[in-house]
XYZ file of N, CA, C and O in Angstrom:
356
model
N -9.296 -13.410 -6.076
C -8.479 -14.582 -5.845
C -7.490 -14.832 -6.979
O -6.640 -15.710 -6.829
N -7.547 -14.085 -8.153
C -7.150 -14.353 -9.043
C -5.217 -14.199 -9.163
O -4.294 -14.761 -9.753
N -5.455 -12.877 -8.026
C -4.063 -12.665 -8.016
C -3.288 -13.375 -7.244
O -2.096 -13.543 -7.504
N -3.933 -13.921 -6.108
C -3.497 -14.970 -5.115
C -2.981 -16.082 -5.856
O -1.819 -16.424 -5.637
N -3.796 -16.807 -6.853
C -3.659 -17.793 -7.115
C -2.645 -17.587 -8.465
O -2.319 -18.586 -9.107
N -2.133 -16.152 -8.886
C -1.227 -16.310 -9.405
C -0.155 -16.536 -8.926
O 0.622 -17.275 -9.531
N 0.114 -16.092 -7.979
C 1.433 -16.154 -7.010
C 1.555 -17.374 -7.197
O 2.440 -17.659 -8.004
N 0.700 -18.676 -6.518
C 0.995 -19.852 -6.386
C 1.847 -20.529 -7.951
O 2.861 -21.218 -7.841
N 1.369 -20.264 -9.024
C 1.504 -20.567 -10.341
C 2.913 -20.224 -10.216
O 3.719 -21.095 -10.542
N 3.423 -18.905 -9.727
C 4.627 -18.174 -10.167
C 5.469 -18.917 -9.501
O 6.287 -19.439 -10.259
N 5.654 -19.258 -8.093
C 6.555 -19.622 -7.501
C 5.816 -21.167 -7.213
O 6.070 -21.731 -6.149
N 5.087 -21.679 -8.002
C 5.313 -23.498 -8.043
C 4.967 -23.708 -7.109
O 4.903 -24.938 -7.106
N 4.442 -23.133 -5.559
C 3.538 -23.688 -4.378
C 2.024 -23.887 -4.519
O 1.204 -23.160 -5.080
N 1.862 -24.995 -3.906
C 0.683 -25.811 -3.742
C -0.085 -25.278 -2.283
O 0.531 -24.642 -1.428
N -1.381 -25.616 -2.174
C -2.128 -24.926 -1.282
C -2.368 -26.443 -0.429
O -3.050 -26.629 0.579
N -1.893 -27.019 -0.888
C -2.301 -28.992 -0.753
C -1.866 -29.044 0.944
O -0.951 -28.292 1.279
N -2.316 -29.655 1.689
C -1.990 -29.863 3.305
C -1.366 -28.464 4.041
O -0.682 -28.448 5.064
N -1.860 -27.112 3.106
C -1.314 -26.124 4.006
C -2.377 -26.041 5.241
O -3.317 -26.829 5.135
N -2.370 -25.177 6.433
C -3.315 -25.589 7.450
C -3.029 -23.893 7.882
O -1.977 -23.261 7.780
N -4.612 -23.356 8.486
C -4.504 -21.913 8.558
C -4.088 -22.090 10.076
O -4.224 -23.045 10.842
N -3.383 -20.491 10.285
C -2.641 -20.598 11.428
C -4.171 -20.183 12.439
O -5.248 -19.759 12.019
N -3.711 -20.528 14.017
C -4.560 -20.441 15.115
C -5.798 -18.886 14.706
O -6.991 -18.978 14.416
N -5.099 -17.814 14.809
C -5.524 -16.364 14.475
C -6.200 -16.333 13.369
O -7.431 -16.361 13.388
N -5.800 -16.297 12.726
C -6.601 -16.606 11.056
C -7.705 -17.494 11.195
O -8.832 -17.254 10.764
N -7.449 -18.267 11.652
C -8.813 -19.360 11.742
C -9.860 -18.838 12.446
O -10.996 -18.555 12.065
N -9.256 -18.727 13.701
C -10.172 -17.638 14.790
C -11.442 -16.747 14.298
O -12.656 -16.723 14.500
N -10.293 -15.888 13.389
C -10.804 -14.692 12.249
C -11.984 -15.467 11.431
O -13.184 -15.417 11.702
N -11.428 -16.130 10.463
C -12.120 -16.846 9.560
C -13.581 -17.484 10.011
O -14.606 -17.409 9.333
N -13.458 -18.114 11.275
C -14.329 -18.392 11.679
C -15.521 -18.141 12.141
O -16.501 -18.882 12.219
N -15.380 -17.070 12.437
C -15.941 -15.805 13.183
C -16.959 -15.144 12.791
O -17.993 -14.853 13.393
N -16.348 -14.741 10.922
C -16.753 -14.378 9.982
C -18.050 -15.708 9.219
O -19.135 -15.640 8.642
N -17.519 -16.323 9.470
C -18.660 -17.231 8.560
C -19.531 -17.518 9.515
O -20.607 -17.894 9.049
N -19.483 -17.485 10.709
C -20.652 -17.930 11.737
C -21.439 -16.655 11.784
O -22.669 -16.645 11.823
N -20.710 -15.612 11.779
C -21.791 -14.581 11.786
C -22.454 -14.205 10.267
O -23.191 -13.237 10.078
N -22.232 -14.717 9.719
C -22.756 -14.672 8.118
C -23.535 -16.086 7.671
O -24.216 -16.405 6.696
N -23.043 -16.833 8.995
C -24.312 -17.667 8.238
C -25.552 -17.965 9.312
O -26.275 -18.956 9.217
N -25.691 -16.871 10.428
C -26.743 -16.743 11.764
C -27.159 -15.860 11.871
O -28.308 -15.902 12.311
N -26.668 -14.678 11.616
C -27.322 -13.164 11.546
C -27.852 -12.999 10.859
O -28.199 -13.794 9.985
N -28.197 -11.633 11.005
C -28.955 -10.887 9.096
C -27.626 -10.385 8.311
O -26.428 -10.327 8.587
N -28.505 -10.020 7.099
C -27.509 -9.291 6.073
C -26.805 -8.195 6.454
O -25.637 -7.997 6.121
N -27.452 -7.478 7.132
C -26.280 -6.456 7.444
C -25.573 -6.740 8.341
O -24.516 -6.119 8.227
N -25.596 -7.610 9.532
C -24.632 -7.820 10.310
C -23.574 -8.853 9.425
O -22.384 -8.907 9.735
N -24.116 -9.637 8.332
C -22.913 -10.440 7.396
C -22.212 -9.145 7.070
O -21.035 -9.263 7.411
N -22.456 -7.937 6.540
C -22.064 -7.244 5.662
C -21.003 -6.349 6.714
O -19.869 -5.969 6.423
N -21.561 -6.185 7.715
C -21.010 -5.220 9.052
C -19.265 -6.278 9.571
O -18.196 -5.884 10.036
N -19.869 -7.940 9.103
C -18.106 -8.273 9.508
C -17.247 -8.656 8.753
O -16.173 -9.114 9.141
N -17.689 -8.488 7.163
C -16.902 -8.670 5.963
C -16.700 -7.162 5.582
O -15.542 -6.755 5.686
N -17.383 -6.522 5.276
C -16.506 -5.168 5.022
C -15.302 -4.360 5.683
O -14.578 -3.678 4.958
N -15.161 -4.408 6.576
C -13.922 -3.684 7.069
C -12.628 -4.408 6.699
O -11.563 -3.843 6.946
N -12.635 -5.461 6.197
C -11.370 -6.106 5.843
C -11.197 -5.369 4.255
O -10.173 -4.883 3.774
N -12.249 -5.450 3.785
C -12.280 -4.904 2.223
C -11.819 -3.751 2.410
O -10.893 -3.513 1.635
N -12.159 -2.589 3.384
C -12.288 -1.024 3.492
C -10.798 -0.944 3.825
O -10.086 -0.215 3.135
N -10.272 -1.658 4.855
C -8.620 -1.562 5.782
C -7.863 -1.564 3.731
O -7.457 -0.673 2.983
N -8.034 -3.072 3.603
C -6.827 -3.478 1.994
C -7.202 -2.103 1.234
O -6.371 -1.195 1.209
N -8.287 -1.980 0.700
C -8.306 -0.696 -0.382
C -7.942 0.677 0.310
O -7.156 1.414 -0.286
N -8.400 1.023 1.383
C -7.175 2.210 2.182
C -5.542 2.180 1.705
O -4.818 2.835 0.955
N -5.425 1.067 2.566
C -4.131 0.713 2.427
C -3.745 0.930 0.733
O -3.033 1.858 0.348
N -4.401 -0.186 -0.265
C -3.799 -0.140 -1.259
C -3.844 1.306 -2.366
O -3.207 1.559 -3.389
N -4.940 2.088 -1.587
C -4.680 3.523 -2.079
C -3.839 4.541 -1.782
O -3.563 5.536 -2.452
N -3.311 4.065 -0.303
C -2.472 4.911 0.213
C -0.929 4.507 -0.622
O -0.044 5.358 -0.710
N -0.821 3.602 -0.998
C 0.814 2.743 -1.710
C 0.472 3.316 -2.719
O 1.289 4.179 -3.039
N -0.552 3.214 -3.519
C -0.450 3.458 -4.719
C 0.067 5.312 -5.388
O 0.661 5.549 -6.440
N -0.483 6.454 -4.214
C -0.231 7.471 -3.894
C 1.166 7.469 -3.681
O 1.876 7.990 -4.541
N 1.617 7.023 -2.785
C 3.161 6.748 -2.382
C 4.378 6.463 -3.287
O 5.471 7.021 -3.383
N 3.700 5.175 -4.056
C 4.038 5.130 -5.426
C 4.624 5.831 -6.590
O 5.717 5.813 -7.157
N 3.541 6.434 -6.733
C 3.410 7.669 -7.756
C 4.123 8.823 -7.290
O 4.417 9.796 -7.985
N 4.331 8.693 -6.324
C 5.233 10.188 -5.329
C 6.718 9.970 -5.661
O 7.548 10.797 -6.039
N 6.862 8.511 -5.403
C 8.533 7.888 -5.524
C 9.090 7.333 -6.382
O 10.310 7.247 -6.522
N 8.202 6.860 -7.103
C 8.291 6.673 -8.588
C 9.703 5.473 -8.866
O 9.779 4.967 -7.747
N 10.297 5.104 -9.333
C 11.312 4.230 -10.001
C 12.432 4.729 -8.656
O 13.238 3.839 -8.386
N 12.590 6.191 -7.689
C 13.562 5.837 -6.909
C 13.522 4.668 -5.933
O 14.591 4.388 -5.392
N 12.505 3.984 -5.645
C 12.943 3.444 -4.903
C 12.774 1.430 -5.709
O 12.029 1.543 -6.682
N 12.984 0.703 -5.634
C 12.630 -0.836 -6.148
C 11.793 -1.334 -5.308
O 11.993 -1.101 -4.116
N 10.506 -2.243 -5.750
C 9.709 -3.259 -5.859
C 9.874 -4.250 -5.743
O 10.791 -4.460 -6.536
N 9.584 -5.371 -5.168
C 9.069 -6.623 -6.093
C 8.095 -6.433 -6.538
O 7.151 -5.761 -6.122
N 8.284 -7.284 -7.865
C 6.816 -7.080 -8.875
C 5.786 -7.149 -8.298
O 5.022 -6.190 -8.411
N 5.274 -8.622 -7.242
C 4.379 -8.814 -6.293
C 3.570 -7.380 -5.790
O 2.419 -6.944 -5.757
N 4.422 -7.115 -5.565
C 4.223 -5.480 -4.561
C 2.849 -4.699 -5.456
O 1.651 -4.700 -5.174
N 3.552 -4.086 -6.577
C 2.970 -3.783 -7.097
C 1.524 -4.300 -7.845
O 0.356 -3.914 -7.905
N 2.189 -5.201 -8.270
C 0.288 -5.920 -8.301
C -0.694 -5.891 -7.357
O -1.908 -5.763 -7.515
N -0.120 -6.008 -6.462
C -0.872 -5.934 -5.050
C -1.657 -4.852 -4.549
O -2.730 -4.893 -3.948
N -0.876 -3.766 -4.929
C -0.903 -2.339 -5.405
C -2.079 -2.083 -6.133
O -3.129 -1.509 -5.844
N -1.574 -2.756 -7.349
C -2.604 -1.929 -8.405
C -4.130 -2.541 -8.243
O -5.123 -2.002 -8.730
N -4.144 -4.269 -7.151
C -5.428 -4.870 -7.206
C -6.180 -3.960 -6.230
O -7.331 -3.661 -6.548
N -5.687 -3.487 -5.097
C -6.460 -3.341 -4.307
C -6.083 -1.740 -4.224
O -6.619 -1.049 -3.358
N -5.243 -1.235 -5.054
C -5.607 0.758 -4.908
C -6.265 1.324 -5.801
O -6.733 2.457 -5.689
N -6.431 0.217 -7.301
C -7.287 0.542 -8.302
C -9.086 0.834 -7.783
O -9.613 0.839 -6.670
N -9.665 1.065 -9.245
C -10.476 1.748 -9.033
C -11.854 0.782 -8.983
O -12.965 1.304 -8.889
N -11.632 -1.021 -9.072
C -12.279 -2.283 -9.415
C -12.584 -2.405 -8.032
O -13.203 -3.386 -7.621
């Protein structure tokens, strides 16, 4: 969360009366009902694949990255984003 909540710092937005959209909630919801009625592995069976999809993903950019190097520009964002979720943490 740490990087999330830098963003907010960077660009001066507040999380104050934001409201999650229909889908997301859906999602969100979904997730905590089955994590707080099932067993552990079925908690674990609907929180991991979100973890597994971002670190794919952020390994595959980070590869990509390193391939393209300074030709192409960033936002800084990007890259952090990058390095949180293609690193090795």
């Amino acid at each position: 969360m740490s990087l999330h909540n830098s963003f907010f710092v960077e660009w001066n937005i507040s999380a104050q009366g934001a409201e999650q959209m229909p889908n997301c909630l859906l999602y969100t919801s979904y997730m905590k009902r089955i994590v707080a009625t099932r067993s552990h592995a079925q908690g674990l069976a609907v929180l991991l694949p979100c973890f597994w999809v971002y670190m794919h993903v952020g390994k595959c950019m980070l590869e990509l990255r390193s391939k393209l190097g300074d030709s192409v520009s960033r936002p800084a964002p990007f890259d952090a984003w990058i390095d949180m979720y293609g690193g090795e943490d």
